[in-house]
Amino acid sequence: MTAIRNIVILTGAGISAESGLATFRAEDGLWEDHRVEDVATPEAFARDPALVQRFYDLRRAAVLAAEPNPAHAALARLDREWTGELLIVTQNIDDLHERAGAARVLHMHGEALSAWCTACNTRHRWTASLSGDPPCPACGSPALRPDIVWFGEMPYEMDRIFAALADADLFVSIGTSGAVYPAAGFVQAARDAGAATLELNLDRSLGSRLFDETRLGPASVLVPDWVAGVLRR
Ligand code: BJW
């Protein structure tokens, strides 16, 4: 068995589904009530900021009401007990990894509980509504937007992510459909680096054939099982 020291984990909406947060592309998913181009692009925000702020006000409230599930808890356990390198790259804007106790987490698509001032380029923890143009706590400008990476914008910390992938021995993708790039390309980058690749998902992702192994089932079962196994090695 090859020794594993460096692990990169990619999480998507599926890991938070059992915490009651809707995924994006399921039949009852988030995009069902909203066309993606109406809410998740900079052009949509320029066209109708009130609609976009309302959408993310609801998302923020849902995040605050949600609780971590056993899958988040298992990754927090891995973070505590794994002595090698670990990076949990999440596409999710919720803070459930952190609330479960994980520290080595990177939010590549931004965070629901953060507001970004486009006037002075500062970021602020934000749990209230952003509707009605509240002033930026730093500069007073009514220029706060959700700190979310929309389509056409550059995800956060790509250099750090690709550096971790280049050093990875194991890449694990959890609860993501593989429909959105660049995250959907991480499995290929990990393969190119010689890493083993594992998918944990309810249904196969679009890039499923690129994984060495796929385990199908709910994250609340698969992730604790996998973590227990990797910590036993
Ligand atoms: C369970 C479960 C349970 C359910 N247990 N599992 C062609 C090639 C390359 C790129 C492009 C391209 N055409 C266009 C692009 C660019 C575009 C893109 O990818 N478009 C696609 C539609 C093709 N990408 C971008 O614009 C990105 N920026 C960019 O590319 O910059 C240039 C660049 C180039 C090169 C390098 C670096 C940069 C930005 C993307 C921003 C995405 N933003 C969103 C919304 C904002 C956040 C928010 O509002 O929350 O992020 S879109 C949305 O999709 C959200 C998610 O993070 C993301 C991924 O969704 P996810 O997590 O996979 O959810 P679902 O619903 O799709 O899947 C859920 C999964 O869970 C399923 O598989 C279920 O089976 C599973 N599941 N229950 C386990 N209990």
Coordinates of C-alpha atoms and ligand atoms in Angstrom, one line a residue:
M1 CA 0.0 0.0 0.0
T2 CA 1.4 3.4 -1.0
A3 CA 2.2 5.7 1.9
I4 CA -0.1 8.7 2.1
R5 CA 1.0 12.0 3.6
N6 CA -0.6 14.9 1.8
I7 CA -4.3 14.9 1.4
V8 CA -6.5 17.4 -0.5
I9 CA -10.2 17.2 -0.1
L10 CA -12.8 19.0 -2.3
T11 CA -16.3 19.4 -0.8
G12 CA -19.5 20.5 -2.5
A13 CA -23.1 21.1 -1.7
G14 CA -23.7 17.4 -1.1
I15 CA -21.8 17.4 2.2
S16 CA -24.2 20.0 3.6
A17 CA -27.4 18.5 2.1
E18 CA -28.0 16.4 5.3
S19 CA -27.7 19.6 7.3
G20 CA -30.7 20.9 5.4
L21 CA -29.0 23.2 2.9
A22 CA -30.2 22.8 -0.6
T23 CA -27.8 21.6 -3.3
F24 CA -27.8 23.4 -6.7
R25 CA -28.6 21.0 -9.4
A26 CA -31.1 18.6 -7.8
E27 CA -34.7 18.8 -8.9
D28 CA -35.6 20.6 -5.7
G29 CA -32.2 22.5 -5.8
L30 CA -31.5 26.1 -5.4
W31 CA -31.4 27.0 -9.1
E32 CA -35.0 25.7 -9.5
D33 CA -36.6 28.9 -8.2
H34 CA -33.9 31.2 -9.6
R35 CA -32.2 31.1 -13.0
V36 CA -28.4 31.1 -12.3
E37 CA -27.8 34.1 -14.6
D38 CA -30.4 36.0 -12.5
V39 CA -28.5 35.7 -9.2
A40 CA -25.0 34.3 -9.5
T41 CA -23.2 36.6 -12.0
P42 CA -21.7 40.1 -11.6
E43 CA -24.0 41.2 -14.5
A44 CA -27.1 40.1 -12.5
F45 CA -25.9 42.1 -9.5
A46 CA -25.4 45.2 -11.7
R47 CA -28.8 44.7 -13.3
D48 CA -30.9 43.9 -10.2
P49 CA -28.9 44.3 -6.9
A50 CA -32.0 44.1 -4.7
L51 CA -32.9 40.6 -6.1
V52 CA -29.4 39.3 -5.7
Q53 CA -29.1 40.7 -2.1
R54 CA -32.5 39.1 -1.2
F55 CA -31.4 35.7 -2.6
Y56 CA -28.2 35.8 -0.5
D57 CA -30.0 37.2 2.6
L58 CA -32.1 34.0 2.4
R59 CA -29.0 31.8 1.9
R60 CA -27.2 33.6 4.9
A61 CA -30.2 32.9 7.1
A62 CA -30.3 29.2 6.1
V63 CA -26.6 28.9 6.8
L64 CA -27.1 30.4 10.3
A65 CA -29.9 28.0 11.0
A66 CA -28.0 24.8 9.8
E67 CA -25.9 22.6 12.0
P68 CA -22.9 20.4 11.0
N69 CA -23.7 16.8 10.3
P70 CA -21.5 13.6 10.8
A71 CA -19.6 14.2 7.6
H72 CA -18.4 17.6 8.7
A73 CA -17.6 16.2 12.1
A74 CA -15.5 13.4 10.5
L75 CA -13.5 15.8 8.4
A76 CA -12.9 17.9 11.6
R77 CA -11.6 14.7 13.3
L78 CA -9.3 14.1 10.4
D79 CA -8.0 17.6 10.6
R80 CA -7.3 17.1 14.3
E81 CA -5.7 13.7 14.0
W82 CA -3.9 13.8 10.6
T83 CA -0.3 14.7 11.1
G84 CA 0.5 15.0 7.4
E85 CA -0.5 17.9 5.1
L86 CA -4.3 18.4 4.7
L87 CA -6.3 21.0 2.8
I88 CA -10.1 21.0 2.8
V89 CA -11.1 23.0 -0.3
T90 CA -14.8 23.7 -0.1
Q91 CA -17.0 25.2 -2.8
N92 CA -19.6 25.7 -0.1
I93 CA -20.3 29.2 1.2
D94 CA -21.6 27.8 4.6
D95 CA -19.3 27.6 7.7
L96 CA -20.2 24.1 8.7
H97 CA -16.7 22.7 8.3
E98 CA -15.4 25.4 10.7
R99 CA -18.3 25.0 13.2
A100 CA -17.6 21.2 13.3
G101 CA -14.0 22.1 14.3
A102 CA -12.0 21.9 11.1
A103 CA -9.3 24.6 10.7
R104 CA -7.5 23.7 7.5
V105 CA -10.3 24.9 5.3
L106 CA -10.3 27.1 2.2
H107 CA -13.5 28.6 0.8
M108 CA -12.8 28.9 -3.0
H109 CA -16.3 30.3 -3.8
G110 CA -16.5 32.8 -0.9
E111 CA -18.5 32.8 2.3
A112 CA -22.2 33.5 3.1
L113 CA -21.2 35.2 6.4
S114 CA -18.8 37.7 4.8
A115 CA -19.5 41.0 3.1
W116 CA -17.1 42.6 0.7
C117 CA -16.8 46.3 0.3
T118 CA -16.2 47.1 -3.4
A119 CA -15.3 50.7 -2.4
C120 CA -12.4 50.1 0.1
N121 CA -11.8 46.4 -0.6
T122 CA -12.3 45.2 3.0
R123 CA -14.2 42.1 4.1
H124 CA -16.4 41.9 7.2
R125 CA -18.1 39.1 9.0
W126 CA -21.8 39.7 8.2
T127 CA -24.8 37.8 9.7
A128 CA -27.6 40.4 9.0
S129 CA -29.3 41.5 5.8
L130 CA -27.4 43.3 3.1
S131 CA -30.6 44.6 1.6
G132 CA -31.1 48.4 1.8
D133 CA -27.4 49.2 1.2
P134 CA -26.0 49.2 4.8
P135 CA -22.8 51.3 5.1
C136 CA -19.4 49.5 5.1
P137 CA -18.1 49.4 8.7
A138 CA -14.6 50.5 7.5
C139 CA -15.3 53.4 5.0
G140 CA -19.1 54.1 5.3
S141 CA -19.8 53.5 1.6
P142 CA -23.0 51.7 0.7
A143 CA -20.9 49.4 -1.4
L144 CA -21.2 46.0 0.3
R145 CA -21.8 42.9 -1.8
P146 CA -22.0 39.2 -0.9
D147 CA -18.5 37.9 -0.6
I148 CA -19.3 35.2 -3.2
V149 CA -17.5 34.1 -6.3
W150 CA -20.0 34.3 -9.1
F151 CA -19.7 32.9 -12.6
G152 CA -17.0 34.7 -14.6
E153 CA -15.1 35.7 -11.5
M154 CA -11.8 34.1 -10.3
P155 CA -12.2 31.7 -7.4
Y156 CA -10.1 32.4 -4.3
E157 CA -6.6 31.1 -3.6
M158 CA -6.2 29.2 -6.8
D159 CA -2.4 29.3 -6.5
R160 CA -2.5 27.7 -3.0
I161 CA -5.0 25.1 -4.2
F162 CA -3.0 24.0 -7.3
A163 CA 0.2 24.0 -5.1
A164 CA -1.5 21.6 -2.7
L165 CA -2.8 19.4 -5.6
A166 CA 0.7 19.2 -7.1
D167 CA 2.0 17.7 -3.8
A168 CA -1.0 15.5 -3.1
D169 CA -0.8 11.8 -2.5
L170 CA -4.6 11.5 -2.2
F171 CA -7.4 13.6 -3.6
V172 CA -10.9 13.0 -2.3
S173 CA -14.0 14.6 -3.8
I174 CA -17.1 14.7 -1.6
G175 CA -20.7 15.6 -2.7
T176 CA -20.0 17.7 -5.8
S177 CA -21.5 17.2 -9.3
G178 CA -18.4 18.2 -11.2
A179 CA -20.4 20.7 -13.2
V180 CA -18.4 23.8 -12.3
Y181 CA -14.8 24.7 -13.2
P182 CA -12.1 25.1 -12.1
A183 CA -13.1 22.8 -9.2
A184 CA -14.2 20.1 -11.7
G185 CA -10.6 20.0 -13.0
F186 CA -8.9 19.3 -9.7
V187 CA -9.2 15.5 -10.1
Q188 CA -7.2 15.7 -13.3
A189 CA -4.6 18.0 -11.7
A190 CA -4.3 15.5 -8.8
R191 CA -3.9 12.6 -11.2
D192 CA -1.2 14.5 -13.1
A193 CA 0.6 14.8 -9.8
G194 CA 0.4 11.0 -9.3
A195 CA -2.1 11.2 -6.5
A196 CA -4.7 8.4 -5.8
T197 CA -8.2 9.7 -6.4
L198 CA -11.4 8.9 -4.5
E199 CA -15.0 10.1 -5.0
L200 CA -17.6 9.9 -2.2
N201 CA -21.0 11.0 -3.5
L202 CA -24.7 10.1 -3.6
D203 CA -24.6 9.9 -7.4
R204 CA -21.7 9.7 -9.7
S205 CA -20.2 13.1 -10.7
L206 CA -19.7 14.2 -14.3
G207 CA -16.0 13.4 -14.0
S208 CA -16.5 10.1 -12.2
R209 CA -14.5 8.0 -14.7
L210 CA -11.4 10.0 -13.6
F211 CA -11.4 8.7 -10.1
D212 CA -9.6 5.5 -9.1
E213 CA -12.5 4.6 -6.8
T214 CA -16.0 5.8 -6.3
R215 CA -18.2 5.0 -3.3
L216 CA -21.8 5.9 -3.5
G217 CA -24.1 6.8 -0.6
P218 CA -24.9 9.6 1.8
A219 CA -21.9 11.7 3.0
S220 CA -23.0 11.3 6.7
V221 CA -22.2 7.5 6.3
L222 CA -19.4 7.4 3.7
V223 CA -17.2 10.2 5.1
P224 CA -17.0 8.9 8.7
D225 CA -16.2 5.4 7.4
W226 CA -13.5 6.7 5.1
V227 CA -12.0 8.9 7.8
A228 CA -11.9 6.0 10.3
G229 CA -10.2 3.9 7.6
V230 CA -7.5 6.4 6.7
L231 CA -6.7 7.1 10.4
R232 CA -6.2 3.3 10.9
R233 CA -3.7 3.0 8.1
Ligands
BJW1 C1 -24.8 14.2 -1.9 C2 -25.8 14.2 -1.0 C3 -25.5 13.5 0.2 C4 -26.5 15.4 -2.7 N1 -24.3 13.0 0.4 N2 -23.6 13.6 -1.7 C5 -15.8 25.4 -19.6 C6 -14.6 24.9 -19.1 C7 -14.1 25.5 -18.0 C8 -14.7 26.6 -17.4 C9 -15.9 27.1 -17.9 C10 -16.4 26.5 -19.0 N3 -17.5 27.2 -19.3 C11 -17.7 28.1 -18.4 C12 -16.7 28.1 -17.5 C13 -16.5 28.9 -16.3 C14 -17.5 28.7 -15.2 C15 -18.1 27.3 -15.2 O1 -17.6 26.3 -14.7 N4 -19.3 27.1 -15.8 C16 -19.9 25.8 -15.9 C17 -21.4 26.0 -15.9 C18 -19.4 25.1 -17.1 N5 -16.8 28.8 -14.0 C19 -16.5 30.0 -13.5 O2 -17.0 31.1 -14.0 C20 -15.6 30.1 -12.3 N6 -14.6 31.0 -12.5 C21 -13.7 30.8 -13.4 O3 -13.7 29.8 -14.2 O4 -12.7 31.7 -13.5 C22 -11.6 31.6 -14.5 C23 -10.6 30.6 -14.1 C24 -10.0 29.8 -15.1 C25 -9.0 28.9 -14.8 C26 -8.6 28.7 -13.5 C27 -9.2 29.5 -12.6 C28 -10.2 30.4 -12.9 C29 -16.4 30.6 -11.1 C30 -17.4 29.6 -10.6 C31 -18.3 30.2 -9.5 C32 -19.3 29.2 -9.0 N7 -20.2 29.8 -8.2 C33 -21.3 29.0 -7.6 C34 -22.4 30.0 -7.0 C35 -21.8 30.9 -6.0 C36 -21.8 30.3 -4.6 C37 -23.2 30.2 -4.0 O5 -24.1 31.0 -4.4 O6 -23.4 29.3 -3.2 O7 -20.9 28.1 -6.7 S1 -22.2 28.0 -8.8 C38 -22.6 26.7 -7.7 O8 -22.0 25.5 -8.3 C39 -21.8 27.0 -6.4 C40 -21.2 25.7 -6.1 O9 -20.1 25.9 -5.2 C41 -20.9 25.1 -7.4 C42 -20.7 23.6 -7.5 O10 -21.9 23.0 -7.1 P1 -21.9 21.6 -6.3 O11 -21.3 21.8 -5.0 O12 -21.2 20.6 -7.1 O13 -23.4 21.3 -6.2 P2 -24.4 20.5 -7.1 O14 -25.8 20.8 -6.7 O15 -24.1 20.7 -8.6 O16 -24.1 18.9 -6.8 C43 -24.4 18.4 -5.5 C44 -23.8 17.0 -5.5 O17 -24.0 16.5 -4.2 C45 -24.4 16.0 -6.4 O18 -23.3 15.3 -7.1 C46 -25.2 15.0 -5.5 O19 -25.1 13.7 -6.0 C47 -24.5 15.1 -4.2 N8 -25.3 14.9 -3.0 N9 -26.9 14.9 -1.5 C48 -23.4 13.0 -0.6 N10 -26.5 13.4 1.2

